[in-house]
Every structure is written in C-alpha cells, then in structure tokens.
Coordinates of C-alpha atoms in Angstrom, one line a residue:
M1 CA -68.1 232.6 -95.1
D2 CA -67.5 234.4 -91.8
G3 CA -70.3 236.6 -90.7
D4 CA -72.6 236.2 -93.8
P5 CA -76.3 236.3 -92.9
T6 CA -78.6 234.2 -95.1
P7 CA -82.1 235.2 -96.1
Q8 CA -84.8 233.3 -94.3
K9 CA -87.5 231.8 -96.5
P10 CA -90.9 233.2 -95.9
H11 CA -93.3 231.0 -94.1
E12 CA -96.2 229.4 -96.0
P13 CA -99.6 230.9 -95.0
R14 CA -101.5 228.7 -92.6
R15 CA -105.0 227.4 -93.6
S16 CA -107.7 226.9 -91.0
A17 CA -108.9 223.3 -90.7
G18 CA -112.0 221.6 -89.5
S19 CA -114.5 224.4 -90.4
A20 CA -117.2 224.0 -93.0
A21 CA -117.7 226.8 -95.6
Q22 CA -121.0 228.5 -95.3
P23 CA -122.9 229.4 -98.5
P24 CA -122.8 233.1 -99.4
A25 CA -125.9 235.2 -98.9
A26 CA -125.9 236.2 -102.5
T27 CA -125.0 233.7 -105.2
E28 CA -122.2 234.8 -107.6
A29 CA -121.1 233.4 -110.8
P30 CA -118.2 230.9 -110.3
Q31 CA -116.1 232.8 -112.8
A32 CA -116.5 236.1 -111.0
Q33 CA -115.6 234.5 -107.7
L34 CA -112.5 232.9 -109.2
K35 CA -111.5 236.2 -110.8
D36 CA -111.8 238.2 -107.5
T37 CA -109.9 235.5 -105.7
M38 CA -107.0 235.5 -108.2
I39 CA -106.8 239.4 -108.1
A40 CA -106.7 239.3 -104.2
I41 CA -104.0 236.6 -104.2
T42 CA -101.9 238.5 -106.9
I43 CA -102.2 241.8 -104.9
S44 CA -101.2 240.0 -101.7
F45 CA -98.1 238.4 -103.2
A46 CA -97.1 241.7 -104.9
M47 CA -97.4 243.6 -101.6
A48 CA -95.4 240.9 -99.8
F49 CA -92.6 240.9 -102.4
L50 CA -92.5 244.7 -102.4
F51 CA -92.3 244.8 -98.6
R52 CA -89.6 242.2 -98.5
G53 CA -87.6 243.8 -101.3
F54 CA -87.8 247.4 -100.2
V55 CA -88.8 247.7 -96.6
L56 CA -88.0 244.7 -94.3
E57 CA -86.3 241.4 -94.7
A58 CA -85.4 238.5 -92.3
F59 CA -81.9 237.0 -92.2
Q60 CA -80.2 234.3 -90.2
I61 CA -76.7 234.7 -88.8
P62 CA -74.7 231.5 -89.7
T63 CA -71.3 232.3 -88.2
G64 CA -69.7 234.1 -85.2
S65 CA -68.0 237.2 -86.6
M66 CA -70.4 239.4 -84.6
A67 CA -70.4 237.3 -81.4
P68 CA -71.4 237.7 -78.7
T69 CA -73.6 240.6 -80.0
L70 CA -75.2 238.4 -82.6
L71 CA -74.6 234.6 -82.4
G72 CA -74.1 232.3 -85.3
A73 CA -74.1 228.5 -85.1
H74 CA -72.8 227.6 -81.6
M75 CA -72.8 225.2 -78.7
R76 CA -74.2 226.3 -75.4
F77 CA -72.9 225.3 -72.0
E78 CA -73.9 225.9 -68.4
D79 CA -72.0 225.4 -65.2
P80 CA -74.6 224.2 -62.6
E81 CA -72.4 225.3 -59.7
S82 CA -71.9 228.9 -60.9
G83 CA -75.0 229.5 -63.0
S84 CA -72.8 230.8 -65.8
R85 CA -74.0 230.2 -69.4
W86 CA -71.9 230.8 -72.4
A87 CA -71.7 230.1 -76.2
V88 CA -68.8 228.5 -78.0
G89 CA -68.4 228.3 -81.8
P90 CA -68.3 225.0 -83.7
W91 CA -65.3 222.8 -83.2
Q92 CA -65.8 220.2 -86.0
Y93 CA -66.9 220.6 -89.6
G94 CA -68.1 218.4 -92.4
P95 CA -67.7 218.8 -96.2
G96 CA -67.9 222.4 -97.5
Q97 CA -66.9 223.8 -94.2
T98 CA -70.4 223.1 -92.8
P99 CA -70.4 222.7 -89.0
L100 CA -71.6 219.3 -87.8
A101 CA -75.1 219.2 -86.3
V102 CA -73.7 217.2 -83.4
Q103 CA -70.3 218.2 -82.2
A104 CA -67.9 215.6 -80.7
P105 CA -70.2 212.7 -81.6
L106 CA -69.5 209.9 -79.2
E107 CA -69.3 207.1 -81.7
L108 CA -66.4 209.0 -83.5
V109 CA -64.7 210.2 -80.4
S110 CA -64.6 206.6 -79.0
E111 CA -63.1 205.2 -82.3
R112 CA -59.8 203.5 -81.6
T113 CA -58.3 204.8 -84.8
T114 CA -57.9 208.5 -85.2
V115 CA -60.9 209.9 -87.1
R116 CA -60.7 213.5 -88.5
D117 CA -63.3 216.0 -89.6
A118 CA -63.2 217.9 -93.0
T119 CA -60.6 220.3 -91.6
G120 CA -58.2 217.6 -90.6
R121 CA -58.8 217.9 -86.8
P122 CA -59.3 214.7 -84.8
F123 CA -62.7 214.1 -83.1
T124 CA -62.1 214.8 -79.5
P125 CA -64.5 215.7 -76.6
V126 CA -65.3 219.4 -76.4
D127 CA -63.4 221.0 -73.5
A128 CA -65.8 223.7 -72.4
T129 CA -64.1 226.3 -70.2
D130 CA -66.4 228.5 -68.1
P131 CA -65.3 232.1 -68.8
M132 CA -66.2 233.2 -65.2
S133 CA -64.6 230.5 -63.1
L134 CA -62.2 229.0 -65.7
R135 CA -63.4 225.5 -64.7
T136 CA -63.2 223.1 -67.6
R137 CA -65.5 220.2 -68.4
Q138 CA -65.5 217.6 -71.2
E139 CA -68.6 216.8 -73.2
T140 CA -69.6 214.7 -76.2
D141 CA -72.7 214.6 -78.4
V142 CA -73.1 218.4 -78.1
P143 CA -76.0 219.7 -80.2
L144 CA -75.2 222.6 -82.5
L145 CA -77.7 225.5 -82.1
A146 CA -78.7 227.6 -85.0
G147 CA -77.8 231.3 -85.2
D148 CA -79.9 234.4 -84.4
R149 CA -82.6 235.4 -86.8
I150 CA -82.8 239.1 -87.3
F151 CA -84.9 241.8 -89.1
V152 CA -83.1 244.2 -91.4
L153 CA -84.5 247.6 -92.3
K154 CA -83.9 248.2 -96.0
G155 CA -85.8 250.9 -98.0
L156 CA -83.8 254.1 -98.4
Y157 CA -81.3 253.3 -95.7
P158 CA -78.2 253.1 -98.0
V159 CA -78.9 256.5 -99.7
L160 CA -80.3 258.6 -96.8
P161 CA -77.9 260.9 -94.8
A162 CA -77.2 259.8 -91.2
G163 CA -79.5 262.4 -89.7
L164 CA -82.5 261.1 -91.6
G165 CA -82.1 257.4 -90.9
G166 CA -79.2 256.6 -93.2
P167 CA -75.9 254.8 -92.3
R168 CA -74.4 255.9 -89.0
R169 CA -71.2 254.9 -87.4
W170 CA -71.7 251.8 -85.1
D171 CA -74.8 250.6 -87.0
C172 CA -74.9 246.8 -87.5
V173 CA -75.2 246.6 -91.3
V174 CA -76.0 243.8 -93.8
F175 CA -74.2 244.2 -97.1
R176 CA -73.1 242.3 -100.2
Y177 CA -69.5 241.0 -99.7
P178 CA -67.2 242.8 -102.1
E179 CA -65.1 239.7 -102.8
G180 CA -68.3 237.6 -103.5
P181 CA -71.3 239.8 -104.1
R182 CA -73.7 236.9 -104.0
E183 CA -72.9 236.5 -100.3
N184 CA -74.5 238.7 -97.6
F185 CA -72.3 239.7 -94.7
I186 CA -73.1 241.5 -91.4
K187 CA -70.6 243.7 -89.6
R188 CA -70.5 246.9 -87.6
L189 CA -70.0 250.2 -89.5
I190 CA -67.0 252.0 -88.2
G191 CA -65.7 254.1 -91.2
L192 CA -67.8 256.7 -93.1
P193 CA -67.4 258.4 -96.5
D194 CA -64.8 261.1 -96.9
E195 CA -62.6 260.3 -93.9
Q196 CA -59.4 258.6 -93.1
L197 CA -59.6 255.8 -90.5
A198 CA -57.0 254.4 -88.0
L199 CA -57.5 251.5 -85.6
V200 CA -55.1 252.1 -82.8
D201 CA -54.8 250.0 -79.6
G202 CA -58.3 248.7 -80.3
D203 CA -60.0 252.0 -80.7
V204 CA -61.3 253.9 -83.8
F205 CA -59.8 257.2 -84.8
A206 CA -61.0 259.3 -87.8
R207 CA -60.1 262.6 -89.6
P208 CA -61.8 264.3 -92.5
S209 CA -60.4 263.6 -95.9
T210 CA -60.9 265.5 -99.1
S211 CA -60.0 262.6 -101.5
V212 CA -58.7 259.1 -101.4
D213 CA -55.2 260.6 -101.8
D214 CA -55.6 262.8 -98.7
I215 CA -53.5 260.7 -96.3
A216 CA -52.1 262.1 -93.1
G217 CA -49.8 260.6 -90.6
W218 CA -50.9 259.5 -87.2
D219 CA -49.3 262.6 -85.6
A220 CA -51.6 265.0 -87.5
T221 CA -53.7 267.3 -85.4
D222 CA -57.1 266.7 -86.9
W223 CA -57.6 263.2 -85.7
S224 CA -60.3 262.4 -83.1
V225 CA -61.3 259.2 -81.3
Q226 CA -64.8 257.9 -82.2
R227 CA -66.8 257.4 -79.1
K228 CA -69.8 255.1 -79.0
P229 CA -73.2 256.3 -77.9
E230 CA -74.1 255.1 -74.4
R231 CA -76.7 252.6 -75.7
V232 CA -74.3 251.1 -78.1
Q233 CA -71.5 251.0 -75.5
R234 CA -73.7 249.1 -73.1
E235 CA -74.6 246.6 -75.8
V236 CA -70.9 245.8 -76.7
W237 CA -69.3 245.5 -73.3
Q238 CA -67.7 242.1 -73.2
P239 CA -67.9 240.3 -69.8
V240 CA -64.5 239.4 -68.2
Y241 CA -65.7 238.4 -64.7
D242 CA -68.8 238.7 -62.6
S243 CA -68.8 237.7 -58.9
A244 CA -72.4 236.6 -59.1
F245 CA -71.1 233.5 -61.0
S246 CA -68.8 232.2 -58.3
P247 CA -69.1 228.4 -58.2
I248 CA -70.8 227.2 -55.1
G249 CA -69.3 224.2 -53.5
D250 CA -65.9 224.4 -55.1
A251 CA -63.5 225.2 -52.2
S252 CA -60.5 225.4 -54.6
F253 CA -62.0 228.4 -56.5
R254 CA -60.5 231.8 -55.8
P255 CA -61.9 235.0 -57.3
P256 CA -59.5 237.2 -59.4
W257 CA -59.9 240.1 -56.9
R258 CA -57.5 240.3 -53.9
G259 CA -58.0 242.3 -50.7
E260 CA -55.0 244.7 -50.1
T261 CA -55.4 244.7 -46.3
D262 CA -56.7 242.3 -43.6
G263 CA -60.4 242.2 -42.9
W264 CA -61.6 241.0 -46.3
D265 CA -63.9 238.0 -46.7
L266 CA -64.0 237.3 -50.4
A267 CA -66.6 234.8 -51.5
T268 CA -65.2 231.5 -52.7
G269 CA -66.8 228.3 -53.9
G270 CA -66.5 226.9 -50.4
N271 CA -68.9 229.6 -49.1
A272 CA -72.3 228.3 -50.0
A273 CA -74.2 231.2 -48.2
T274 CA -73.2 234.2 -50.4
T275 CA -71.3 235.4 -53.4
A276 CA -70.8 238.8 -51.8
Y277 CA -67.4 240.4 -50.9
R278 CA -67.3 241.7 -47.3
Y279 CA -64.8 244.1 -45.6
E280 CA -64.9 243.9 -41.8
G281 CA -62.3 246.5 -41.1
S282 CA -62.8 250.2 -40.2
G283 CA -59.9 251.9 -42.1
P284 CA -59.0 252.5 -45.7
T285 CA -58.6 249.4 -47.9
A286 CA -58.5 248.3 -51.6
L287 CA -59.6 245.5 -53.8
V288 CA -57.0 244.7 -56.5
W289 CA -57.5 242.8 -59.8
D290 CA -55.0 239.9 -60.0
S291 CA -53.7 240.5 -63.5
R292 CA -51.2 237.7 -63.1
S293 CA -53.8 235.0 -62.8
R294 CA -56.3 236.6 -65.2
G295 CA -55.2 239.3 -67.6
I296 CA -57.7 241.7 -69.1
T297 CA -57.4 240.8 -72.8
D298 CA -59.5 240.5 -76.0
A299 CA -60.1 236.7 -75.3
L300 CA -63.7 235.7 -76.1
A301 CA -65.5 232.5 -74.9
Y302 CA -67.1 232.0 -78.3
N303 CA -63.6 231.5 -79.8
D304 CA -62.7 228.8 -77.3
N305 CA -61.5 226.1 -79.7
P306 CA -58.2 224.2 -80.3
T307 CA -57.1 226.6 -83.0
S308 CA -57.6 229.9 -81.1
R309 CA -56.3 228.7 -77.7
S310 CA -52.7 229.0 -79.0
A311 CA -53.3 232.6 -80.2
R312 CA -51.8 235.5 -78.2
R313 CA -54.2 238.0 -76.8
F314 CA -54.0 241.8 -76.8
P315 CA -54.3 243.6 -73.5
V316 CA -57.4 245.8 -73.3
S317 CA -57.4 249.0 -71.2
D318 CA -61.0 250.2 -72.1
V319 CA -62.9 248.6 -69.2
A320 CA -66.0 249.1 -67.0
V321 CA -66.3 248.0 -63.3
S322 CA -69.7 247.9 -61.7
L323 CA -70.6 247.0 -58.2
L324 CA -73.4 247.2 -55.6
I325 CA -72.1 248.7 -52.4
E326 CA -73.8 248.6 -49.0
P327 CA -71.9 250.7 -46.4
E328 CA -72.4 250.1 -42.7
R329 CA -70.7 253.1 -41.2
T330 CA -73.4 255.3 -39.6
T331 CA -71.4 257.9 -37.6
D332 CA -70.2 259.8 -40.7
A333 CA -72.0 258.7 -43.9
A334 CA -70.3 261.5 -45.8
A335 CA -67.0 259.8 -45.3
N336 CA -68.1 256.8 -47.2
G337 CA -66.3 256.8 -50.5
V338 CA -64.9 254.6 -53.3
E339 CA -62.3 255.2 -55.9
F340 CA -61.5 253.5 -59.2
V341 CA -57.9 253.6 -60.3
L342 CA -56.7 252.2 -63.6
T343 CA -53.0 252.2 -64.5
A344 CA -52.8 251.9 -68.3
R345 CA -50.8 253.3 -71.2
G346 CA -48.3 255.0 -68.9
H347 CA -50.9 256.9 -67.0
E348 CA -53.2 256.6 -63.9
L349 CA -56.8 257.3 -64.5
R350 CA -59.0 257.9 -61.4
I351 CA -62.7 258.2 -60.7
S352 CA -63.3 259.3 -57.1
V353 CA -66.5 259.3 -55.0
R354 CA -66.4 260.9 -51.6
G355 CA -69.7 261.9 -49.9
V356 CA -71.7 263.6 -52.7
D357 CA -68.6 264.8 -54.6
A358 CA -67.3 263.0 -57.7
T359 CA -64.1 263.8 -59.7
L360 CA -62.4 262.4 -62.8
A361 CA -58.6 262.9 -63.2
V362 CA -55.5 261.6 -65.0
R363 CA -51.8 261.8 -64.4
T364 CA -48.6 260.3 -65.6
A365 CA -47.9 257.0 -63.8
P366 CA -44.7 256.7 -61.9
A367 CA -42.0 254.8 -63.9
A368 CA -39.5 252.6 -62.3
S369 CA -36.6 254.9 -63.1
S370 CA -38.2 258.4 -63.3
G371 CA -39.2 259.2 -59.7
P372 CA -42.6 260.4 -58.5
P373 CA -45.8 260.5 -60.7
G374 CA -47.1 263.6 -62.4
A375 CA -49.7 266.0 -61.0
W376 CA -53.4 265.1 -61.3
A377 CA -55.2 266.8 -64.2
T378 CA -59.0 267.1 -63.6
L379 CA -61.1 265.9 -66.5
G380 CA -64.5 266.4 -65.0
S381 CA -66.6 266.5 -61.8
G382 CA -70.2 266.0 -60.6
T383 CA -72.4 265.8 -57.6
L384 CA -74.4 262.7 -56.4
G385 CA -77.9 263.1 -55.3
A386 CA -77.0 261.5 -51.9
P387 CA -73.9 260.0 -50.4
L388 CA -73.4 256.2 -50.1
T389 CA -75.9 255.6 -47.4
P390 CA -75.6 252.9 -44.7
G391 CA -78.3 250.3 -45.0
R392 CA -78.9 251.2 -48.7
V393 CA -77.5 249.3 -51.7
T394 CA -76.2 251.7 -54.3
E395 CA -75.1 250.7 -57.9
V396 CA -71.9 252.4 -59.0
E397 CA -70.3 252.0 -62.5
F398 CA -66.9 253.2 -63.5
W399 CA -66.1 253.5 -67.2
H400 CA -62.9 254.1 -69.0
V401 CA -63.6 253.8 -72.7
D402 CA -62.7 255.6 -76.0
Q403 CA -60.4 258.0 -74.2
S404 CA -63.0 259.1 -71.7
L405 CA -64.0 258.5 -68.0
S406 CA -67.6 258.2 -66.8
L407 CA -69.3 257.7 -63.5
F408 CA -72.8 256.2 -63.2
V409 CA -74.7 255.9 -60.0
D410 CA -78.0 253.9 -60.0
G411 CA -78.0 253.9 -63.8
E412 CA -77.6 257.7 -64.2
R413 CA -74.5 259.4 -65.5
V414 CA -73.1 261.7 -62.8
C415 CA -70.1 263.1 -64.7
E416 CA -68.0 262.5 -67.8
G417 CA -64.5 263.7 -68.9
S418 CA -62.3 263.0 -71.8
Y419 CA -58.7 263.4 -73.1
G420 CA -57.8 264.1 -76.7
W421 CA -54.8 262.0 -77.7
S422 CA -53.9 261.5 -81.4
P423 CA -53.2 258.1 -82.8
A424 CA -49.5 258.9 -82.4
D425 CA -50.0 259.8 -78.8
R426 CA -52.1 256.7 -78.2
I427 CA -49.7 254.1 -79.7
A428 CA -46.7 255.7 -78.0
S429 CA -48.5 255.6 -74.6
A430 CA -49.7 252.0 -75.2
L431 CA -46.1 250.8 -76.1
G432 CA -44.3 253.0 -73.5
Q433 CA -42.1 254.9 -75.9
D434 CA -42.3 258.2 -77.9
F435 CA -43.7 258.0 -81.4
D436 CA -40.4 258.3 -83.2
G437 CA -39.0 255.5 -81.1
V438 CA -42.1 253.4 -82.0
L439 CA -41.5 253.9 -85.7
E440 CA -37.8 253.0 -85.3
R441 CA -38.5 249.9 -83.3
D442 CA -41.2 248.9 -85.8
R443 CA -38.8 249.4 -88.7
M444 CA -36.2 247.3 -87.0
S445 CA -38.7 244.5 -86.4
A446 CA -39.8 244.4 -90.1
N447 CA -43.2 246.1 -89.3
A448 CA -44.1 243.5 -86.6
L449 CA -44.0 245.7 -83.5
I450 CA -47.6 247.0 -83.5
S451 CA -49.1 243.6 -84.2
D452 CA -47.2 242.0 -81.3
P453 CA -49.5 241.7 -78.2
D454 CA -46.4 241.4 -76.0
A455 CA -45.3 244.9 -76.9
Y456 CA -48.3 246.5 -75.2
Q457 CA -48.4 247.6 -71.5
R458 CA -50.8 245.5 -69.4
P459 CA -53.5 247.4 -67.4
Q460 CA -53.6 247.3 -63.6
L461 CA -56.9 247.9 -61.8
R462 CA -57.7 248.8 -58.2
L463 CA -60.8 249.8 -56.2
R464 CA -60.0 251.9 -53.1
F465 CA -62.4 252.4 -50.2
E466 CA -62.3 255.2 -47.7
T467 CA -63.7 253.3 -44.7
G468 CA -65.5 250.2 -43.6
P469 CA -67.2 248.0 -42.9
F470 CA -69.2 247.4 -46.1
T471 CA -70.5 244.7 -48.4
L472 CA -70.1 244.5 -52.1
H473 CA -72.5 242.6 -54.3
R474 CA -72.1 241.6 -58.0
V475 CA -68.7 243.0 -58.6
R476 CA -68.4 242.9 -62.4
L477 CA -65.6 243.7 -64.9
D478 CA -66.2 244.2 -68.6
R479 CA -64.0 245.2 -71.5
D480 CA -64.7 247.1 -74.7
L481 CA -64.6 245.9 -78.3
F482 CA -61.0 245.7 -79.4
Y483 CA -60.1 245.9 -83.1
Q484 CA -57.0 243.8 -83.4
P485 CA -53.9 245.2 -85.2
A486 CA -53.1 241.7 -86.5
R487 CA -51.6 240.7 -89.8
Y488 CA -53.0 239.7 -93.2
P489 CA -53.5 235.9 -93.5
T490 CA -51.2 233.9 -95.7
R491 CA -53.9 232.4 -97.9
T492 CA -57.5 233.1 -98.9
L493 CA -60.0 231.0 -100.8
K494 CA -58.7 232.6 -103.9
G495 CA -55.1 231.7 -103.2
R496 CA -52.1 233.5 -101.6
H497 CA -53.1 236.9 -100.1
P498 CA -51.2 239.7 -101.9
R499 CA -50.4 241.4 -98.5
A500 CA -49.6 238.1 -96.7
G501 CA -47.9 238.8 -93.3
E502 CA -48.2 242.6 -93.5
P503 CA -50.1 244.7 -90.9
L504 CA -53.9 244.8 -91.4
A505 CA -55.4 247.8 -93.2
G506 CA -55.7 250.9 -91.0
T507 CA -53.7 249.4 -88.1
H508 CA -50.2 250.7 -88.9
P509 CA -49.0 254.3 -89.0
T510 CA -47.2 254.0 -92.4
M511 CA -48.6 250.9 -94.2
H512 CA -52.0 250.3 -95.8
P513 CA -53.9 253.5 -94.8
V514 CA -57.7 253.4 -95.0
V515 CA -59.2 256.4 -96.8
M516 CA -62.9 256.4 -97.8
G517 CA -64.2 258.0 -101.0
P518 CA -67.6 259.8 -101.1
D519 CA -69.6 256.5 -101.2
D520 CA -67.2 254.2 -99.3
F521 CA -67.8 252.5 -96.0
F522 CA -65.5 250.4 -93.7
L523 CA -67.0 247.6 -91.6
C524 CA -65.6 245.2 -89.0
G525 CA -66.9 242.4 -86.8
D526 CA -67.5 242.6 -83.1
N527 CA -65.6 239.3 -82.7
S528 CA -62.4 241.0 -83.9
P529 CA -60.0 238.0 -83.4
A530 CA -62.2 235.8 -85.6
S531 CA -63.9 238.1 -88.2
S532 CA -63.3 238.1 -91.9
D533 CA -63.8 241.9 -92.3
A534 CA -62.6 245.0 -94.0
R535 CA -59.2 245.0 -92.2
A536 CA -58.1 241.8 -94.0
W537 CA -60.0 241.7 -97.3
S538 CA -58.1 241.0 -100.5
Q539 CA -59.1 242.2 -104.1
P540 CA -62.8 242.7 -104.8
D541 CA -64.7 240.5 -107.2
P542 CA -63.9 241.6 -110.8
W543 CA -67.5 242.5 -111.4
A544 CA -67.8 244.6 -108.2
Q545 CA -64.5 246.3 -108.9
L546 CA -65.6 247.2 -112.4
A547 CA -69.1 248.3 -111.4
F548 CA -68.2 250.3 -108.3
D549 CA -64.5 251.0 -108.7
L550 CA -63.8 249.3 -105.4
R551 CA -60.5 249.3 -103.5
P552 CA -59.6 246.5 -101.0
G553 CA -61.5 246.9 -97.8
M554 CA -64.1 249.3 -99.2
V555 CA -67.9 248.7 -99.3
D556 CA -69.7 250.9 -101.8
R557 CA -73.0 252.5 -100.8
R558 CA -74.8 250.4 -103.5
L559 CA -73.6 247.2 -101.8
L560 CA -75.4 248.1 -98.5
I561 CA -78.6 246.2 -98.0
G562 CA -79.8 247.6 -94.7
K563 CA -79.5 248.1 -91.0
A564 CA -80.1 245.1 -88.6
F565 CA -82.3 246.4 -85.9
F566 CA -84.1 243.5 -84.1
V567 CA -83.4 239.9 -83.0
Y568 CA -86.9 238.4 -83.4
F569 CA -85.9 234.7 -83.1
P570 CA -82.7 234.3 -81.1
A571 CA -80.4 231.2 -81.5
P572 CA -83.1 228.6 -81.0
F573 CA -82.8 225.3 -79.1
K574 CA -83.3 222.2 -81.1
L575 CA -86.4 220.0 -80.7
F576 CA -86.6 216.7 -82.7
D577 CA -83.4 217.8 -84.5
R578 CA -85.0 221.1 -85.7
P579 CA -84.3 224.6 -84.3
L580 CA -87.8 225.2 -83.0
V581 CA -87.6 226.7 -79.5
P582 CA -86.2 230.2 -79.3
D583 CA -84.3 231.6 -76.4
L584 CA -87.0 234.3 -75.7
G585 CA -84.9 236.0 -73.1
R586 CA -82.6 237.2 -75.9
V587 CA -85.3 238.8 -78.1
R588 CA -84.0 242.4 -78.3
W589 CA -83.2 245.5 -80.3
I590 CA -79.8 245.6 -82.0
W591 CA -77.5 248.5 -81.2

C-alpha cells in the first residue's frame, strides 16, 4: 500500500570468533553457570522486547507517498554534465504489485513481442528526465534501491499533549491504516482533535470545533492558516530549479530565468567556466522567471512515470527564492538593493532590500480592465546588519509561504509579515473571482471547478536590482508542499469508491467537510499527487470502525504508533543484489 512502513527485523547478535575461552578463576558448578546464563539471556530478551514495544522501533519506508522527504523504493539517476541527482519511483511491477528489483530489464525491453508487467504496461526503457535541466536520457537494467530506514519514537507519544511531546501538527507519524489495521502507514499530521480542517489552494486552514457537527463555511471569521515552523519549512521545500546544476557543455541549454534589460550574461551549458549569472550594466534591471517554458507547479521528479506524465499540475504560489549576490559598485554601497516581486492570487507581494532597510508589502495587482494597481500595504520591516557590500558574497532568501512573507540574510530572519485571509478569501483570490461567484461557477460545473488546475491563476516571479554591476551565484527556486484538491478515485481495492469522482475530503467549501472529534487526527503525504491518505480514504475496516467509531479519513489516537524522528539508514545502494551500502549523506533528523 502507498506509504506503509514495514517493521525491520532485529539483527542477530554477533558472536566473536577466533578467541579461546579462558578458565574461570573460581570453578562453579555447571548447573549454576547454566542457570545464571539463562537468567541473563531471558532478562536481555525481555528488555529488548520492552524497548522495541514501548520506546523505539525501526521501520522501512516501502513506497513514495512521503517523497522526497522520505524515500520508498526508487531508482536513482545522475546527470554527469549538471551534477544533478534525483530519485524516481518504480515504473514496472511484478505479481502482488511488488516493484521489480531491476527496472526495464534489457532482455524484456529488447523482446520483439510486446511483454507487459503485472500492471499491463509494456517493458520500455526508463526515460529519466533531469528536473533541473529537463534533459532526458533512456536507461535499461536500472537497479531498484530500497527505501529509507527510520527510527520511530513510541512510548507515550499518542496520549501525551503536544506541549509534553505528544502529537503536534506537522509531525511525521507512523500509524495503523484505518482501512486495514494490520498495515502501518506513515504520513504528516496536519489535522488535530476538536477542529475543522480545510485544504485550500494547497495550504492548511483550521478553526476550533466543539463537536463533529460543528461545521462552518469557508467564509467564517474564526479560520486561520496553519504555518509550519521554520525547521519544518526548510525540510519540506521542494526544488524547482537551481542554477548550480546548469549542464556544462550543452550549448542548447537555456536557464528558466530571463534578463529584462541588456547587459546580462546568464550561464548556459556552453559556458564551461561558470554557472553564475552576471549583470554588466550600471542601471536598474530585473531577472524574470520564464513561466511559459517552466511553470511553478506541484510536479515532482519522484512521480516521473508514464502514468503521471499525463496528469495536469496545479500552480503553486508558495515559493522561496535564494541567491548569493556579489555587488561590485563601490561609490555608493548603500544604493545596492534587490527586490522580490511575486504576482499571485490577484495580488503583488514584495520584499525589498535597499541599503540596510528591508520592507514587506502587498497590494492588489493591476487587472487588464480595472486600471492601476492598489496602494501598497506594509506587512513588516527590518534592518540588516550591513548593506550588500562590494567584494562580499551575501546570501539572501525570500519566502512567500502560508500567507506570510519572510526575508533571511546569511541564514538569519531579518523580518516577517503575514496576511490573514480566510479560506473563502483564498479560493476567491486563487481563482480570480469573488466567493459567491466561485460557488456559482462550481455548481454550474458539477462541483468540478476547484479540482481543475486550469482554473487557478499562474504565479509570475521577478527579481529587481537597483544598480549594477553584480554577480549572482546559486540562484535557486523552491516551492512548498501543496495538498491537491483532486477528486476521489473511481475504484479502491475493496471495489467502487462510494464517493467516486467527488471532491476530496476537506478540499471543497460545501462537500465532505473534515471535522475531528476529541481523539481524531487527519494525516496526508508530502507527495500529495501520489499519496493514499486521509483526503481519499473510503470506509474504515469493520473492526476498526466498531472499536473506535471511526469516520472516513479519521485516525483514532489509539491507532497512532509513534513519531518518526531519525533516518538512520537512508535508501541504500545495492551490493551483490542486497541493499547494503547506505547513502550516509542523507542520515538526518526528520522534521
């Protein structure tokens, strides 16, 4: 099943070899020695089982519902000309939906007759598309790597309050799957007890709820967007493009950034000396993201397979841009400045740095037929420790995420500001129409509007610079997690889905609201386009429904196993057809 971690069997204890036992100083009766040994072994096994059952347990991630945060079985590719490395989920399966240990086996790909795997797909070479350069390569006999192995903290985690180490929003949690309690799943916790949840334009909104019947519309005043802590946010940023991975030697490659004025030298594959972006001019200029050639969407390299390539992608406006800037103007260093401008959801959002002053602001974007834009409203301000200094490389990060703006300089947050739209405000802005109009259009489309990616406004991104010349290094664009407002599948393993074709739970203003009781939790996968999670679950297992009085999509507190907190053996490489060599660079804490 999608996203279910499987327990790892404990290792057998090693025995030392090649050493001769020395006789004890004092001779004991053989029966006494045997008794003491058996007691010690019994106590050791008892402690091990108690520790495993109540404190800590190891699991392995088999599938990709949490990718790329946690990897299941996958293929791994590398572009030698760009240095980009990426993981892709299995393409071909054997009986029982088990991925083949070798993907695109050459002897089957080269068969003259069409050979198909257990899902009915023909055996073809794997087309591996580099997510940075979009260059495609075909490969056969691709080994399948095992998933990450993780430690899960159990103990009192399910019953403790959040402030004392219990379940908190954004935790990665292992739990028993409500539709099949013998299976263990791992997802991210996004909905807590006694609240109503809404997934709107990819973000999580919540309001307090007094009972499972306390359901409010998206235009209620007590909704609030749920922001991720900085550490979690840094973990879940999904890479869109990084100029450090420009392919060297490919003269046909063009980066997705465009210089707005003359004087730009953007690194291309034909420039083997550098992957930096340089501006030679002396006046104001801008670097513009080419959204026509590469939209900012919820596409994910892990899902690059023949089935998902035909899927439409939702635009994502929660983004982060980071860059290293090296100014060269020495006559007036205080004039050096950079500005991030994002046009999204009918608004312009701006983060400005000029000298040591930083400001965050928002205004209504100019519409084609409504004249000039609105006035800027300041969301926050701050002061840098020093201006962008010539001869010094400064790291600058611009964040727009969860209805907030943030500026980081050299890893430190300089300022932050937020805006408090309700779910109704958010969906209206995302679709470019007032909320009543959205409801009417959705009714006219048989409740298909909100789950249609083409209905959403596409973000536009620009970096403005006050003066030149300067050089930019490692210009990187990331996008946030995006919880898709898709539709229920037609069929499940149990047969036809009772809500087939309808909007997923919590993603529609009038259909299938999500309200948690006092012991209910709602969990979704980081790989939202390919995650079997609470948004789409059907009826719980009869035993679980009877024991816990479960409703579709809910996970009872007693089904929680624990919090995943450490990747101790990341997706290992195979040696002699065994996953033996871990990718030690990915040993890490889980946030």
